[in-house]
PDB file of C-alpha atoms in Angstrom:
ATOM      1  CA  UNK A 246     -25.442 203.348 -38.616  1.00 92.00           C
ATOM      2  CA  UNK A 247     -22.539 205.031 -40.105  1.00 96.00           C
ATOM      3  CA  UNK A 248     -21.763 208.471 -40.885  1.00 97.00           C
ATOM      4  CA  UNK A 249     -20.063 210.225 -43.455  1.00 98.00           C
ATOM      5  CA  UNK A 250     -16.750 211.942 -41.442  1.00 98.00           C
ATOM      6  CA  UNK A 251     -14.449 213.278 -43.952  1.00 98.00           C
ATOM      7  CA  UNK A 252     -14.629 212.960 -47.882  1.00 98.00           C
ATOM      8  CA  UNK A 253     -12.062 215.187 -49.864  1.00 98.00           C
ATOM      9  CA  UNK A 254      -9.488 215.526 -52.515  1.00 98.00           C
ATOM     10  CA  UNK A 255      -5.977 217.435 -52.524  1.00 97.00           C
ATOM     11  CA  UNK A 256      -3.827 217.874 -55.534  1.00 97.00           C
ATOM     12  CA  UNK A 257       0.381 217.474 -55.187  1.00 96.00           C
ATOM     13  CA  UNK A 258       1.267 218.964 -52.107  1.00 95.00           C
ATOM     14  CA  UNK A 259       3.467 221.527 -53.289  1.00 97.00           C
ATOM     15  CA  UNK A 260       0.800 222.742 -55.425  1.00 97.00           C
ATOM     16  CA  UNK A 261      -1.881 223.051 -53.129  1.00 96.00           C
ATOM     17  CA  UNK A 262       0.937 224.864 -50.270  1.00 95.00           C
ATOM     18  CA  UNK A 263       1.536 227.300 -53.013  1.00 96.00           C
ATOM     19  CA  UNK A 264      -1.565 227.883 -54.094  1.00 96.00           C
ATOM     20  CA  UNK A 265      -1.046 227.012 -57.541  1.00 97.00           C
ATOM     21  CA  UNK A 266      -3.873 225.418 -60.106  1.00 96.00           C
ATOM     22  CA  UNK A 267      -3.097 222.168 -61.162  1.00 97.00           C
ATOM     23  CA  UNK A 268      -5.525 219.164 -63.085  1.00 97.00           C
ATOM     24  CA  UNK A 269      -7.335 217.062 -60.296  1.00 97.00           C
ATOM     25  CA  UNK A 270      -7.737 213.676 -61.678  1.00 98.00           C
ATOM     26  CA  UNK A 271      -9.090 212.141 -59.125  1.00 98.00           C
ATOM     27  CA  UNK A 272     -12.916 212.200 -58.686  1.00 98.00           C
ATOM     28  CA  UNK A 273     -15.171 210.740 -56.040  1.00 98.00           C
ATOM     29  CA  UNK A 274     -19.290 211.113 -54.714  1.00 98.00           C
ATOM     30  CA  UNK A 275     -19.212 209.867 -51.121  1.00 98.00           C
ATOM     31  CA  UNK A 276     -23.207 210.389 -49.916  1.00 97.00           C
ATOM     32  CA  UNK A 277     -24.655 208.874 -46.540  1.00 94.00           C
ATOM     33  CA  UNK A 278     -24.533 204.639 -47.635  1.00 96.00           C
ATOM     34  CA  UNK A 279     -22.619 204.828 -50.796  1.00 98.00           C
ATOM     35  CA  UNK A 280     -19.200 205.860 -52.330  1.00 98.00           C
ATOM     36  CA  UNK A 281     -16.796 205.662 -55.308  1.00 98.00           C
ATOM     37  CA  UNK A 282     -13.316 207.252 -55.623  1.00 98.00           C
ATOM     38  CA  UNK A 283     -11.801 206.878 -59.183  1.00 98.00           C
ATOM     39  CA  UNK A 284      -8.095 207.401 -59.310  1.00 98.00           C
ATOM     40  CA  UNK A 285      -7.099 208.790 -63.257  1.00 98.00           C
ATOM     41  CA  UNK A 286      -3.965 207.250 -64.424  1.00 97.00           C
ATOM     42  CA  UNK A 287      -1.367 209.986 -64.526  1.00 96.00           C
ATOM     43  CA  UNK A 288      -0.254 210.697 -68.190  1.00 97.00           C
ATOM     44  CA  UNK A 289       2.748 211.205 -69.793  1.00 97.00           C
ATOM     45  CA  UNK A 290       3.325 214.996 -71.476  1.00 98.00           C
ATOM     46  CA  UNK A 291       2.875 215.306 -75.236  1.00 97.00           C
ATOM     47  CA  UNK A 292       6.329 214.881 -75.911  1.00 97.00           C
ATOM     48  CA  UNK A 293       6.337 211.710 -74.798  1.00 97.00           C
ATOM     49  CA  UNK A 294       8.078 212.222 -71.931  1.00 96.00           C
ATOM     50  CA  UNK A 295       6.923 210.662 -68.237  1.00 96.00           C
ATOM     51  CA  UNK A 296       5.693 213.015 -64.892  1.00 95.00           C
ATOM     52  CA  UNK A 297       8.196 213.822 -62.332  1.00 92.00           C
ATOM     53  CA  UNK A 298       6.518 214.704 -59.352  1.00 93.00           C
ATOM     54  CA  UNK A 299       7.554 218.215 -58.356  1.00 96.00           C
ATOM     55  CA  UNK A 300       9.791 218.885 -55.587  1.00 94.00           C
ATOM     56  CA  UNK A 301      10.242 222.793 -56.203  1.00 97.00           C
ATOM     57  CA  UNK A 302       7.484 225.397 -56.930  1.00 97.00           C
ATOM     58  CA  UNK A 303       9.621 225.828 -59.987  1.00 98.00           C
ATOM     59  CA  UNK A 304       9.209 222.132 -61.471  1.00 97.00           C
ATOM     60  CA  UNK A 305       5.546 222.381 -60.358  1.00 97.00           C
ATOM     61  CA  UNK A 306       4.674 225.363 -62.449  1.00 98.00           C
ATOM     62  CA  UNK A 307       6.836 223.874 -65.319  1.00 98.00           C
ATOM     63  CA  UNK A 308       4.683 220.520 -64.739  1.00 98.00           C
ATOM     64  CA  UNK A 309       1.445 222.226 -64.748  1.00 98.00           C
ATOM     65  CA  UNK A 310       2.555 224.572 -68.129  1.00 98.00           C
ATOM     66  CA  UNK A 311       3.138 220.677 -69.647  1.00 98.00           C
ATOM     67  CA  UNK A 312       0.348 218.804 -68.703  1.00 98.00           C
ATOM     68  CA  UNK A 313      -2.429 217.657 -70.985  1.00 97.00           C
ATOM     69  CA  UNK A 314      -5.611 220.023 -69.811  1.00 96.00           C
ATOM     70  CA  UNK A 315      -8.142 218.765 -69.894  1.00 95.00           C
ATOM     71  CA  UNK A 316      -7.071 215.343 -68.587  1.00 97.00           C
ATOM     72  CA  UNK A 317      -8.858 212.508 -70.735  1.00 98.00           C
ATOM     73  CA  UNK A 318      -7.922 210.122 -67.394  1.00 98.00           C
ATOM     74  CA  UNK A 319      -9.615 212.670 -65.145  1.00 98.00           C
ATOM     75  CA  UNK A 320     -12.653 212.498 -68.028  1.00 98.00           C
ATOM     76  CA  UNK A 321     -12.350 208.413 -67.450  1.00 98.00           C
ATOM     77  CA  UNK A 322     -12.502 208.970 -63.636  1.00 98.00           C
ATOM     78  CA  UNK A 323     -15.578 211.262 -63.942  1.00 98.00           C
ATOM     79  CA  UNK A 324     -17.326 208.832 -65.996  1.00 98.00           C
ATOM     80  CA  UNK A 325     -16.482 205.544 -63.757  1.00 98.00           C
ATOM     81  CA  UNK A 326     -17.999 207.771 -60.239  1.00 98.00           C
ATOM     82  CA  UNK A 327     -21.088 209.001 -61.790  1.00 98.00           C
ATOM     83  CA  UNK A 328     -21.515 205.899 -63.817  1.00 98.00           C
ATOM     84  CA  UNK A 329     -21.086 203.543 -60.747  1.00 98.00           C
ATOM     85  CA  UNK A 330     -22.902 205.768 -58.545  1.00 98.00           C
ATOM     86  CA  UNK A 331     -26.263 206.309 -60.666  1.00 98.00           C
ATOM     87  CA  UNK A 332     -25.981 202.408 -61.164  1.00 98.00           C
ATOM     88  CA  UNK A 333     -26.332 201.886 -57.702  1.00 98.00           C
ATOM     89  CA  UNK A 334     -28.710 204.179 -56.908  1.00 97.00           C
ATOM     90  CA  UNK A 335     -31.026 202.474 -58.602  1.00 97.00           C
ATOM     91  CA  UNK A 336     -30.585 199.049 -57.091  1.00 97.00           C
ATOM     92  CA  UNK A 337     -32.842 197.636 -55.039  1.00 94.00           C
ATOM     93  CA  UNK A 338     -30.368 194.804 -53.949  1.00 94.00           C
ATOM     94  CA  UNK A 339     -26.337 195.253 -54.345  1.00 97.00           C
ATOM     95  CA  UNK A 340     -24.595 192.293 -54.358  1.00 97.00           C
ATOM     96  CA  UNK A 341     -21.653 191.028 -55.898  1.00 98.00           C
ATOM     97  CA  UNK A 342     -23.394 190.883 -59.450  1.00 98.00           C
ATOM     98  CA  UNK A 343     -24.581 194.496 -58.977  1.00 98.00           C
ATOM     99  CA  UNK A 344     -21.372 195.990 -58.310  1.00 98.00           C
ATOM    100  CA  UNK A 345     -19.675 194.169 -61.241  1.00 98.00           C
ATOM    101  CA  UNK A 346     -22.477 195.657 -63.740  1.00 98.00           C
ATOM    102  CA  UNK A 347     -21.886 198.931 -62.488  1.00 98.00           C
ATOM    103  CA  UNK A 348     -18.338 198.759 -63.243  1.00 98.00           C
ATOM    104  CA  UNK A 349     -18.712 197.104 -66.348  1.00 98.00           C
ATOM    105  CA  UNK A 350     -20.557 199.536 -67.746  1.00 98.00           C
ATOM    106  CA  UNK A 351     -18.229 202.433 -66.392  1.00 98.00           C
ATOM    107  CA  UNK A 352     -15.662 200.159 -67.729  1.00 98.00           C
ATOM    108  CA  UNK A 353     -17.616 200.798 -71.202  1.00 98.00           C
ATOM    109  CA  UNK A 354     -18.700 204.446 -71.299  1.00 98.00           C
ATOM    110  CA  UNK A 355     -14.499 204.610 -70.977  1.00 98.00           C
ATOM    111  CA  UNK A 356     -14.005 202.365 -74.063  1.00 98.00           C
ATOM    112  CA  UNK A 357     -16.293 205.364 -75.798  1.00 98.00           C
ATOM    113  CA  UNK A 358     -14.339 208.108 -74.457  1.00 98.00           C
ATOM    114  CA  UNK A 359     -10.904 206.342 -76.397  1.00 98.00           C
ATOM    115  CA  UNK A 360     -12.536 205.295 -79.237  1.00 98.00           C
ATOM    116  CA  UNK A 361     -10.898 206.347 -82.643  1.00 97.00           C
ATOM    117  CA  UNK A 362      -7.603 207.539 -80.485  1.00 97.00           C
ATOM    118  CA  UNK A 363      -4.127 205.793 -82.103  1.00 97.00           C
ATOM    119  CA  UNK A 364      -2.746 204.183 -78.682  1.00 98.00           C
ATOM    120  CA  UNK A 365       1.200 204.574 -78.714  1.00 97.00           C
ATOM    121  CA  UNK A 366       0.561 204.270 -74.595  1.00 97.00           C
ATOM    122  CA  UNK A 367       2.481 207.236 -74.040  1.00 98.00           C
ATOM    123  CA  UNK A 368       1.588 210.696 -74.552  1.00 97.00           C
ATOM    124  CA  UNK A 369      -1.197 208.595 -76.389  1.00 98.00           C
ATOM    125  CA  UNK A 370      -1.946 206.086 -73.703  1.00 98.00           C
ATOM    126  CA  UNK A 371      -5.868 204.853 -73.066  1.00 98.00           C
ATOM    127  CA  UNK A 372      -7.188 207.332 -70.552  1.00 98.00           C
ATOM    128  CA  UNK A 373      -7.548 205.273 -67.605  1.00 98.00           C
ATOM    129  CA  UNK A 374      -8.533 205.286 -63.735  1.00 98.00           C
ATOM    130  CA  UNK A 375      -8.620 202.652 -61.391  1.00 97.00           C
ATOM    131  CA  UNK A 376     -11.283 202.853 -58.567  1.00 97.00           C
ATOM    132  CA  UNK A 377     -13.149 201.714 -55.059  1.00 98.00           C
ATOM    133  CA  UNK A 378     -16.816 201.849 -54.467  1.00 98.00           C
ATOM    134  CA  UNK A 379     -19.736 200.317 -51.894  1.00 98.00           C
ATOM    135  CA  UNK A 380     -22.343 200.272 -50.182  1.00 98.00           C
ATOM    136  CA  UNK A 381     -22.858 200.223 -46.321  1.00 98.00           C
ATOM    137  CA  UNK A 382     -25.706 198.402 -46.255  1.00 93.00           C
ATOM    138  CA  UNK A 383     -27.423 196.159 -43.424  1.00 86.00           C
ATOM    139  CA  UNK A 384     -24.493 195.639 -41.563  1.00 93.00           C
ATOM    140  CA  UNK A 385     -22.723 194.608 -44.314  1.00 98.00           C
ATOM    141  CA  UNK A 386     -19.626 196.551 -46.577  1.00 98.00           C
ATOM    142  CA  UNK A 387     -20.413 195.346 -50.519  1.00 98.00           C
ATOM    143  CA  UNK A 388     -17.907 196.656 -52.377  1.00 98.00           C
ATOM    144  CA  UNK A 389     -15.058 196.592 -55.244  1.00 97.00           C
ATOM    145  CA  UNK A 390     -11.752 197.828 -56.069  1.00 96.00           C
ATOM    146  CA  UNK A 391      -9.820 197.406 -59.397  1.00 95.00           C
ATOM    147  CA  UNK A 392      -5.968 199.107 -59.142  1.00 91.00           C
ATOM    148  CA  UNK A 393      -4.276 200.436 -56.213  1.00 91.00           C
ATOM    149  CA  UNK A 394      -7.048 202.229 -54.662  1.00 95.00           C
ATOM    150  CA  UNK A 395      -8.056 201.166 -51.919  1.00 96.00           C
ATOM    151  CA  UNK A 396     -10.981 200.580 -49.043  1.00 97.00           C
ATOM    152  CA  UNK A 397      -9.904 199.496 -45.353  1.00 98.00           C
ATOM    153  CA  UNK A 398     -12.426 198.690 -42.542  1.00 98.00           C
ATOM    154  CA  UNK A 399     -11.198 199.023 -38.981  1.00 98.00           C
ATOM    155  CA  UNK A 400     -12.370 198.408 -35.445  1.00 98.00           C
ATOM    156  CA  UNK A 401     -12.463 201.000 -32.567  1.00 97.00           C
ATOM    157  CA  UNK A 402      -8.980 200.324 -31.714  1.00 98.00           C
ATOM    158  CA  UNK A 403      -7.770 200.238 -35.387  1.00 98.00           C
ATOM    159  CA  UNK A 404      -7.080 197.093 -35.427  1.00 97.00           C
ATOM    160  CA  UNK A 405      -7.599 196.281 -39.473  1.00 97.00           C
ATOM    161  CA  UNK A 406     -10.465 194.229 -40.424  1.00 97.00           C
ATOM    162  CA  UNK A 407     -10.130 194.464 -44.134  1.00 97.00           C
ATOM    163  CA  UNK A 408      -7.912 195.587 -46.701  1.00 95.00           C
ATOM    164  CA  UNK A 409      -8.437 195.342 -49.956  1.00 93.00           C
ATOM    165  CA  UNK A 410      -4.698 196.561 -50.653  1.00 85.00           C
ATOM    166  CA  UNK A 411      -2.980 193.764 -48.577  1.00 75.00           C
ATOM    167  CA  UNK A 412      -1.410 192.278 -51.486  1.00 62.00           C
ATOM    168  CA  UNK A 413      -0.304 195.356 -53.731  1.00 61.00           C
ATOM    169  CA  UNK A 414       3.069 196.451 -52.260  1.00 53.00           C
ATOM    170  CA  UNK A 415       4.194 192.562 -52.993  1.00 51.00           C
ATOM    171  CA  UNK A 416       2.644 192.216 -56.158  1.00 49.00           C
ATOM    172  CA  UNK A 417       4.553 195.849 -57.406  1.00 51.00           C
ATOM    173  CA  UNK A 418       7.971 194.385 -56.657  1.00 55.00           C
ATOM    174  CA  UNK A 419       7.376 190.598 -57.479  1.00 58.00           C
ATOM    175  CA  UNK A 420       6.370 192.693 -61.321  1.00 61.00           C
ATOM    176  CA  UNK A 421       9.371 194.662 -61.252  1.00 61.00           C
ATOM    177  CA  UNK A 422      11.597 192.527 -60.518  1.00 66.00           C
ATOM    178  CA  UNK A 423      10.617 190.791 -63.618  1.00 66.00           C
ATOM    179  CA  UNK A 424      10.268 193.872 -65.666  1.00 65.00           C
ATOM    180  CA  UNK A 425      14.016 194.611 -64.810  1.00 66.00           C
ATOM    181  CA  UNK A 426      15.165 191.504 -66.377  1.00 68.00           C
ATOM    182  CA  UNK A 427      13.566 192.166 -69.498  1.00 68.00           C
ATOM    183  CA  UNK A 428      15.383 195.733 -69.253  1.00 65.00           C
ATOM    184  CA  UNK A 429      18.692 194.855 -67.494  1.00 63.00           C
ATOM    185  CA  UNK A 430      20.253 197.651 -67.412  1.00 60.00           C
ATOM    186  CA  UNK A 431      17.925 199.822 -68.381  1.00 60.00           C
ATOM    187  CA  UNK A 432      15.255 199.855 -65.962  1.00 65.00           C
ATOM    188  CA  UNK A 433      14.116 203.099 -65.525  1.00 75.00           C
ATOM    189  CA  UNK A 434      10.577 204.958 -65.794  1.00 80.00           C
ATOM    190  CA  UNK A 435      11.858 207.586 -68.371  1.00 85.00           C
ATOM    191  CA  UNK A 436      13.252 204.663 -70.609  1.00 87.00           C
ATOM    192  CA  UNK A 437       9.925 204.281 -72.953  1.00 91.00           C
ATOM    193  CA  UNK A 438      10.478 201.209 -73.921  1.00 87.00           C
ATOM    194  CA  UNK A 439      10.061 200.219 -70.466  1.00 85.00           C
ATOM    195  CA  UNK A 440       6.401 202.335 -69.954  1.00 89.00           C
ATOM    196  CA  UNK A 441       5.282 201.088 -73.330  1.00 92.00           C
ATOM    197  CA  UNK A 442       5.902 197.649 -72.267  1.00 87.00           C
ATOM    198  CA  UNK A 443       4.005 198.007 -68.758  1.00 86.00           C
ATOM    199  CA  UNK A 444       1.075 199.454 -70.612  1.00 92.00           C
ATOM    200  CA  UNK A 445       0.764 197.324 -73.568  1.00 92.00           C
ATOM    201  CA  UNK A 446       2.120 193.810 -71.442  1.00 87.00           C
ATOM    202  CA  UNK A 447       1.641 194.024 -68.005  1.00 85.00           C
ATOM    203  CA  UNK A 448      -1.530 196.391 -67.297  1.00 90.00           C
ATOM    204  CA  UNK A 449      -4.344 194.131 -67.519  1.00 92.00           C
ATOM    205  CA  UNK A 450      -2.589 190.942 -68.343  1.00 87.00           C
ATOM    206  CA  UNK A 451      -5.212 187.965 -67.184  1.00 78.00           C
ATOM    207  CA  UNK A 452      -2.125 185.575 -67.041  1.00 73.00           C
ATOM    208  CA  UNK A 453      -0.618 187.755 -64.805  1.00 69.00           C
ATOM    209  CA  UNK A 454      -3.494 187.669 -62.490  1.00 61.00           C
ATOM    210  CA  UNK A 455      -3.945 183.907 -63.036  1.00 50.00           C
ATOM    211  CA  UNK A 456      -0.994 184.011 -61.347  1.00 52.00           C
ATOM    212  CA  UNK A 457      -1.871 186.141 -58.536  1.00 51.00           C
ATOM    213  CA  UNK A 458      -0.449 189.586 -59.762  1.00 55.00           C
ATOM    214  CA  UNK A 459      -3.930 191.668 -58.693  1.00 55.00           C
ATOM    215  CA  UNK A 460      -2.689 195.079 -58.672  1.00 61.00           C
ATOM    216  CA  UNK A 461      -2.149 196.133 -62.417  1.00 79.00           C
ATOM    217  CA  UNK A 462      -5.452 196.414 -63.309  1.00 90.00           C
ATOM    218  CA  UNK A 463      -6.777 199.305 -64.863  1.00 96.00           C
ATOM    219  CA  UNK A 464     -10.565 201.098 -66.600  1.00 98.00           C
ATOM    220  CA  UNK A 465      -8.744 201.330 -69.480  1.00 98.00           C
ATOM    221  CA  UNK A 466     -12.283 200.547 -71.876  1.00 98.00           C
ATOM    222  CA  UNK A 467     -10.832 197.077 -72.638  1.00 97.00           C
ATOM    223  CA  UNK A 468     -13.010 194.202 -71.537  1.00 96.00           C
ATOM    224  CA  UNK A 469      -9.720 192.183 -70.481  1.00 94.00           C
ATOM    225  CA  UNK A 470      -9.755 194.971 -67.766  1.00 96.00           C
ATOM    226  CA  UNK A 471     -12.798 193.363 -65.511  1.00 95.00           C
ATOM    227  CA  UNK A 472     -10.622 190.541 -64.569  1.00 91.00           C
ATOM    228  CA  UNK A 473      -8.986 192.226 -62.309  1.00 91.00           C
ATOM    229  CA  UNK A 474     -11.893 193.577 -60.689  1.00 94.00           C
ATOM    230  CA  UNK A 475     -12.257 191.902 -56.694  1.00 93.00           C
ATOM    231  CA  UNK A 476     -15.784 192.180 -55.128  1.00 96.00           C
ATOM    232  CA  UNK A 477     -16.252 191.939 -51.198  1.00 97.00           C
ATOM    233  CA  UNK A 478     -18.911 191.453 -48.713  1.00 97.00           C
ATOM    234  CA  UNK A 479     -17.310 192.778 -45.601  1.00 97.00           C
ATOM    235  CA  UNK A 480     -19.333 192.131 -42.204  1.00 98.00           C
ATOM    236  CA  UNK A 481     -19.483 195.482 -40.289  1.00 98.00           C
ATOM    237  CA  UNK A 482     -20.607 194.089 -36.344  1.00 96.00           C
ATOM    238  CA  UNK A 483     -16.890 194.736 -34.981  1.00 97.00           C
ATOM    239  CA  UNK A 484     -15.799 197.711 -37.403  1.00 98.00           C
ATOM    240  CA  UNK A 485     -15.674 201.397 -36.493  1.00 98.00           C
ATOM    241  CA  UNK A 486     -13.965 203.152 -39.394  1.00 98.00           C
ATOM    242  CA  UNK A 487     -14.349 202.642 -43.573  1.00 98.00           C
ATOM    243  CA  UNK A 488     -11.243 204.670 -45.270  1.00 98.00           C
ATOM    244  CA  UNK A 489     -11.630 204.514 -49.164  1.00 98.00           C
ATOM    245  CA  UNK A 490      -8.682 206.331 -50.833  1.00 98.00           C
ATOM    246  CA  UNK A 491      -6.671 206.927 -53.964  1.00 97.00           C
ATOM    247  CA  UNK A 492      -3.383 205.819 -53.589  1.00 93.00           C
ATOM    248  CA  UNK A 493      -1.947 209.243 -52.882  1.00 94.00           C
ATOM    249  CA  UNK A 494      -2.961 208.325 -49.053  1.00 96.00           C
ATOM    250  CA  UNK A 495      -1.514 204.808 -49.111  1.00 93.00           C
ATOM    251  CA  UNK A 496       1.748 206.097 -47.143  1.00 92.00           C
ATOM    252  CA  UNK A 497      -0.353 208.225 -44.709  1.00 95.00           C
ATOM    253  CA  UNK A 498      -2.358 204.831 -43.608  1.00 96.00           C
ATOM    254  CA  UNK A 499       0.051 202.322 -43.043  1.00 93.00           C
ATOM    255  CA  UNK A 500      -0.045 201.952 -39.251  1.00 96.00           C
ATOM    256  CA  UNK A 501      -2.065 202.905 -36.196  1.00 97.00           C
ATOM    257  CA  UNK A 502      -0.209 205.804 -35.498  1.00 97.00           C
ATOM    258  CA  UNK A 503      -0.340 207.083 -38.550  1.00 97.00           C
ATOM    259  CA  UNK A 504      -4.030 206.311 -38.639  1.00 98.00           C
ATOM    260  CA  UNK A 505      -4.800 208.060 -35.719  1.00 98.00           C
ATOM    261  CA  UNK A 506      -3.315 211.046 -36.817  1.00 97.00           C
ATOM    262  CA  UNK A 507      -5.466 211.494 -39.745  1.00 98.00           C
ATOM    263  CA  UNK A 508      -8.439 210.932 -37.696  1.00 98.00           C
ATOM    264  CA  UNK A 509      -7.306 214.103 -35.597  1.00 97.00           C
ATOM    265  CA  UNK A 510      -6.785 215.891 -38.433  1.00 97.00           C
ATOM    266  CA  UNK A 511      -7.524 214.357 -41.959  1.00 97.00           C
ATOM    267  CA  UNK A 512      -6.525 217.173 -43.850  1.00 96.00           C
ATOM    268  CA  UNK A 513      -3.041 216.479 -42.911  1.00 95.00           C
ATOM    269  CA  UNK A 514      -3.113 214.442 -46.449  1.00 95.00           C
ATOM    270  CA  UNK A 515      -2.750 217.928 -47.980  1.00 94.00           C
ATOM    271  CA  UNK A 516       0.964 217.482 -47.800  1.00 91.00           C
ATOM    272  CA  UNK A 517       1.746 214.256 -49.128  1.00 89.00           C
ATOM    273  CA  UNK A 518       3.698 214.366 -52.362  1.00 91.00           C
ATOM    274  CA  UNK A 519       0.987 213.258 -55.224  1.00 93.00           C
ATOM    275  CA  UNK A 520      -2.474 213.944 -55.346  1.00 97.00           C
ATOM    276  CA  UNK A 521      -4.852 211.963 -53.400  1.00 97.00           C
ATOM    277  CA  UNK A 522      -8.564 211.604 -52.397  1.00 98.00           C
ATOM    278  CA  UNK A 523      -9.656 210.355 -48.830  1.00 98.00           C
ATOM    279  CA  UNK A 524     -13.385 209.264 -47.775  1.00 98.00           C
ATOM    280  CA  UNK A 525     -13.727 208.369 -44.087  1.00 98.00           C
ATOM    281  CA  UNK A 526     -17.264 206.828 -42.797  1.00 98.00           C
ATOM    282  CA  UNK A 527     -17.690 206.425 -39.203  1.00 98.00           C
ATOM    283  CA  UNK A 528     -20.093 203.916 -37.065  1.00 97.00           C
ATOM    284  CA  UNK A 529     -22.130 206.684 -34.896  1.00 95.00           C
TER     285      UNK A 529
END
């Protein structure tokens, strides 16, 4: 039986350390068998002009002055939690089939929310999130993740049983490497050409999956989306811990040590850079 430790989201570090009000675009429901966290895709200020996480309490009132609020990707991340969630609810069985309706039709209810929106994908990019969800059921982990969120299941000693991230650090710089030759020069994530191009060409490309490029899928409401959606089945007789997290946590959870820090004291998370959501589940 597994219990439901920790399940909570922090915004930018130096916004919640300064008690400043910022957009949360992540969203999650964690409950006593089942989770989702949705991750919304940050988005670029009306201007046109990218995010720069905030190192002062100066640039992070300027970015939270900026921002578009309300966030349509925190809307998309609403939709794909409660969507997923109420789906499997009302399952009697969840299996690999299962979890892919439920995204699909989160998936969906997003395609909706951009309808009749002119995509430039900048300021006017498809509000997006990517996500994790499951099920602890019967010994068993059943579960998805689309994007760079991510679920890990560990043993007692932390040893990692799963991952469902294993592959994204290699996949981001296999894809920019290649981005930077189409941009030599000029690589840079305020150039627009160069977010335009990841949005339009490389987010959600099947042939770069086909090739084994898994983490640049997104819930953008486009059906090519769903290819990049991974189900699991992850036997739970040897595991102690399930972490599902936006990637905000990613650099907190890297090894044991770090691991074991956040199990003192999860809320340690609170001062990483970007905002981030972390559900913890532990065998009792």
């Amino acid at each position: 039986m597994y219990s439901l430790r920790y399940s909570k989201t922090y915004n930018f570090g130096i916004v919640e350390n300064n008690s400043l009000k910022h957009v949360y675009e992540d969203k999650f429901i964690a409950n006593s068998n089942m989770f989702c966290v949705a991750d919304g895709v940050t988005r670029d200020f009306p201007d046109n002009t990218p995010l720069k996480y905030p190192k002062t309490v100066e640039e992070a009132e300027d970015m939270i002055a900026r921002y578009p609020n309300p966030s349509g990707s925190a809307k998309a991340a609403q939709i794909c939690v409660d969507t997923v969630i109420s789906y499997l609810e009302n399952q009697s069985i969840v299996n690999s089939q299962v979890l892919k309706n439920a995204v699909k039709i989160a998936n969906e209810k997003i395609k909706k929310l951009n309808e009749g929106r002119k995509i430039n994908y900048l300021a006017n990019d498809y509000y997006n999130c990517v996500a994790v969800g499951g099920v602890i059921e019967d010994e068993y982990l059943k579960c998805f993740a689309i994007g760079d969120s991510e679920i890990k299941v560990l043993d007692e000693d932390l040893n990692v049983i799963f991952d469902s991230g294993a592959h994204l650090n290699d996949d981001a710089g296999i894809l920019y490497d290649f981005i930077k030759m189409l941009f030599p020069n000029k690589w840079n994530w305020k150039n627009n050409s160069c977010r335009r191009y990841i949005r339009k060409y490389v987010r959600n490309n099947r042939w770069l999956k086909a090739i084994g490029r898994n983490n640049i899928g997104s819930l953008t409401g486009e059906k090519k989306a769903l290819n990049f959606l991974s189900t699991y089945e992850i036997p739970l007789k040897n595991a102690k811990y399930i972490f599902a997290f936006s990637d905000g946590c990613s650099p907190l959870l890297k090894t044991k040590t770090q691991i074991e820090e956040v199990l003192k004291n999860p809320d340690i998370i609170k001062n990483s850079t970007c905002e981030k959501t972390l559900v913890i589940y532990e065998k009792v």
